[in-house]
Tab-separated table of C-alpha atoms in Angstrom:
chain	number	residue	atom	x	y	z
A	128	MET	CA	91.750	-92.330	131.855
A	129	PRO	CA	90.853	-89.599	134.336
A	130	GLU	CA	89.400	-90.886	137.574
A	131	GLY	CA	86.362	-88.624	137.215
A	132	LEU	CA	85.547	-90.208	133.842
A	133	GLN	CA	86.080	-93.649	135.107
A	134	ARG	CA	83.704	-93.062	138.057
A	135	ARG	CA	81.035	-91.554	135.772
A	136	LEU	CA	81.157	-94.549	133.442
A	137	LEU	CA	81.071	-97.196	136.197
A	138	ASP	CA	78.102	-95.299	137.766
A	139	ARG	CA	76.382	-94.897	134.355
A	140	PHE	CA	76.566	-98.657	133.474
A	141	GLY	CA	76.731	-100.214	137.053
A	142	ASP	CA	73.070	-101.524	137.226
A	143	ALA	CA	72.820	-102.350	133.510
A	144	PRO	CA	71.517	-105.849	132.814
A	145	LEU	CA	73.327	-108.428	130.608
A	146	THR	CA	71.896	-108.312	127.117
A	147	TYR	CA	71.727	-112.092	126.479
A	148	GLY	CA	70.401	-115.247	128.307
A	149	GLN	CA	73.053	-117.835	127.694
A	150	ILE	CA	75.377	-116.817	130.571
A	151	GLY	CA	78.539	-118.858	130.710
A	152	ALA	CA	78.102	-120.481	127.346
A	153	THR	CA	81.686	-119.575	126.282
A	154	ALA	CA	82.746	-122.391	128.720
A	155	THR	CA	80.573	-124.919	127.039
A	156	ALA	CA	78.692	-125.059	123.724
A	157	LEU	CA	78.285	-121.749	122.005
A	158	PRO	CA	74.584	-120.944	121.518
A	159	SER	CA	72.780	-120.802	118.107
A	160	GLY	CA	71.494	-117.563	116.786
A	161	PHE	CA	74.852	-115.773	117.331
A	162	HIS	CA	78.101	-115.290	115.338
A	163	HIS	CA	80.724	-117.463	116.789
A	164	ASP	CA	84.366	-116.583	117.132
A	165	HIS	CA	87.162	-118.981	118.215
A	166	ARG	CA	90.869	-118.297	118.114
A	167	HIS	CA	93.524	-120.380	119.653
A	168	GLU	CA	97.158	-119.403	119.490
A	169	VAL	CA	100.507	-120.425	120.972
A	170	ILE	CA	101.863	-117.285	122.657
A	171	GLY	CA	105.068	-118.580	124.351
A	172	ARG	CA	106.765	-121.208	126.393
A	173	GLY	CA	107.322	-122.004	130.021
A	174	ARG	CA	105.776	-121.351	133.393
A	175	GLU	CA	107.111	-117.677	133.571
A	176	HIS	CA	105.345	-116.768	130.368
A	177	PHE	CA	102.168	-118.433	131.700
A	178	ALA	CA	102.247	-116.457	134.820
A	179	VAL	CA	102.914	-113.192	133.104
A	180	ALA	CA	100.302	-113.675	130.280
A	181	SER	CA	97.696	-114.836	132.890
A	182	GLU	CA	98.298	-111.648	135.028
A	183	THR	CA	98.198	-109.496	131.846
A	184	VAL	CA	94.743	-110.982	131.000
A	185	GLN	CA	93.458	-110.884	134.553
A	186	SER	CA	94.454	-107.303	135.260
A	187	TRP	CA	92.924	-105.567	132.159
A	188	GLN	CA	96.371	-104.950	130.792
A	189	MET	CA	95.651	-107.035	127.703
A	190	HIS	CA	92.858	-104.613	126.917
A	191	ARG	CA	94.926	-101.587	127.583
A	192	ARG	CA	97.714	-102.838	125.463
A	193	THR	CA	95.378	-103.008	122.352
A	194	GLY	CA	94.725	-99.309	122.777
A	195	LEU	CA	91.460	-99.547	124.511
A	196	ASN	CA	90.454	-97.209	127.375
A	197	VAL	CA	89.501	-99.292	130.414
A	198	ALA	CA	87.378	-98.297	133.386
A	199	ALA	CA	87.025	-101.297	135.854
A	200	SER	CA	85.328	-101.672	139.107
A	201	SER	CA	88.112	-104.076	140.280
A	202	PRO	CA	91.764	-104.131	139.623
A	203	VAL	CA	91.405	-107.750	138.289
A	204	ALA	CA	88.721	-109.756	136.556
A	205	GLN	CA	86.446	-111.353	139.208
A	206	PRO	CA	82.801	-112.511	138.937
A	207	GLY	CA	80.453	-109.441	139.000
A	208	ALA	CA	83.263	-106.913	138.114
A	209	LEU	CA	82.207	-104.217	135.705
A	210	VAL	CA	84.484	-103.041	132.922
A	211	VAL	CA	83.685	-100.365	130.444
A	212	LEU	CA	85.966	-100.391	127.298
A	213	GLY	CA	86.389	-97.355	125.076
A	214	LEU	CA	87.581	-97.277	121.529
A	215	GLY	CA	88.155	-94.050	119.659
A	216	ILE	CA	88.803	-90.485	120.715
A	217	GLY	CA	86.772	-87.635	122.116
A	218	PRO	CA	83.100	-87.509	121.104
A	219	MET	CA	83.867	-90.369	118.588
A	220	ARG	CA	84.678	-92.780	121.387
A	221	LEU	CA	82.401	-95.799	121.510
A	222	TRP	CA	81.809	-97.267	125.019
A	223	ALA	CA	81.152	-101.078	125.586
A	224	PRO	CA	80.141	-102.009	128.975
A	225	CYS	CA	80.630	-105.610	130.212
A	226	ARG	CA	80.237	-107.658	133.460
A	227	VAL	CA	82.569	-110.557	134.305
A	228	VAL	CA	80.376	-113.652	134.446
A	229	TYR	CA	82.909	-116.305	135.426
A	230	THR	CA	86.679	-116.809	136.018
A	231	VAL	CA	89.103	-119.666	135.425
A	232	ASP	CA	91.677	-120.013	138.185
A	233	GLU	CA	93.271	-123.425	137.823
A	234	GLU	CA	96.893	-124.526	138.117
A	235	ARG	CA	97.314	-124.471	134.328
A	236	ARG	CA	94.431	-122.493	133.078
A	237	ARG	CA	93.606	-118.855	134.008
A	238	GLY	CA	91.238	-116.382	132.601
A	239	PHE	CA	87.694	-115.059	132.587
A	240	ALA	CA	84.663	-114.257	130.493
A	241	TYR	CA	82.496	-111.134	130.340
A	242	GLY	CA	79.046	-110.553	128.973
A	243	THR	CA	77.717	-107.459	127.335
A	244	LEU	CA	75.567	-104.950	129.210
A	245	ARG	CA	72.805	-102.709	127.830
A	246	GLY	CA	74.761	-99.882	125.927
A	247	HIS	CA	77.225	-102.210	124.356
A	248	PRO	CA	77.081	-102.288	120.477
A	249	ALA	CA	76.884	-106.144	120.620
A	250	SER	CA	75.034	-108.637	122.488
A	251	GLY	CA	76.874	-111.840	123.715
A	252	GLU	CA	79.830	-113.098	125.733
A	253	GLU	CA	83.683	-113.493	125.222
A	254	SER	CA	86.154	-115.592	127.086
A	255	PHE	CA	89.969	-115.169	127.404
A	256	VAL	CA	91.898	-118.220	128.687
A	257	VAL	CA	95.670	-118.808	129.057
A	258	GLU	CA	96.754	-122.347	129.359
A	259	LEU	CA	100.126	-123.974	130.154
A	260	HIS	CA	100.494	-127.351	128.370
A	261	ASP	CA	102.431	-130.368	129.401
A	262	ASP	CA	105.043	-129.805	126.773
A	263	GLY	CA	105.610	-126.258	128.037
A	264	ARG	CA	103.757	-124.365	125.364
A	265	VAL	CA	101.597	-121.433	126.599
A	266	SER	CA	98.361	-120.922	124.621
A	267	PHE	CA	95.742	-118.229	124.566
A	268	THR	CA	92.089	-118.931	123.521
A	269	VAL	CA	89.373	-116.480	122.747
A	270	ARG	CA	85.831	-117.879	122.451
A	271	ALA	CA	82.887	-115.593	121.721
A	272	PHE	CA	79.342	-115.457	120.613
A	273	SER	CA	77.711	-112.226	119.591
A	274	ARG	CA	75.075	-110.412	117.545
A	275	PRO	CA	74.569	-106.714	116.776
A	276	ALA	CA	72.739	-104.940	119.507
A	277	ARG	CA	72.661	-101.333	118.275
A	278	TRP	CA	71.775	-99.854	114.929
A	279	PHE	CA	75.280	-98.859	113.932
A	280	ALA	CA	76.575	-102.465	114.651
A	281	ARG	CA	73.848	-103.880	112.470
A	282	LEU	CA	74.433	-101.336	109.743
A	283	GLY	CA	78.255	-102.167	109.806
A	284	GLY	CA	77.548	-105.817	109.118
A	285	PRO	CA	80.790	-107.552	107.806
A	286	LEU	CA	82.777	-104.506	108.892
A	287	THR	CA	81.680	-104.916	112.469
A	288	ARG	CA	82.814	-108.614	112.480
A	289	GLN	CA	86.075	-107.618	110.825
A	290	ALA	CA	86.741	-104.993	113.611
A	291	GLN	CA	86.069	-107.824	116.207
A	292	ARG	CA	88.649	-110.068	114.516
A	293	LEU	CA	91.114	-107.146	114.430
A	294	VAL	CA	90.777	-106.479	118.180
A	295	THR	CA	91.141	-110.293	118.945
A	296	GLY	CA	94.426	-110.287	116.939
A	297	ARG	CA	95.675	-107.401	119.034
A	298	TYR	CA	94.902	-109.335	122.160
A	299	VAL	CA	97.161	-112.236	120.950
A	300	ARG	CA	99.983	-109.783	120.062
A	301	ALA	CA	99.607	-108.138	123.683
A	302	LEU	CA	100.355	-111.518	125.111
A	303	ARG	CA	103.245	-112.740	123.014
């Protein structure tokens, strides 16, 4: 993404507020009144795979590998970082601004969650956590709650939810 476009996007959405009140709920019980998504997949084995997958998630590379355009205020996910994701091409590109609301940085668990900002087609939160299990398995978990926030997301109904599941599948493939 050209540096000028990245700067404009970060400036445009930098002060945008979160669009929901249940901040951090992907780490606990998902709130009612939203669609819930949960996907847990084994993506590999061993400490090296854990390290690579963790870095891929935390450095926005997972998002880039799915074909999304990424403009981020920080090279890694950290609380308060702004990320604007773009899907599509040219004037048909849809921008989805988010802010990192928490990170996970434990010996065997790493990842983060971001929440939607005003301008995002949905309202809610999504977390991405890579875990190294005692038996050597490396797993990836996506937890999310969302509801449509813009007219075209509401109009899309089931197709919008299907698109979310498609992107989640791409995240899993990017980490395998």
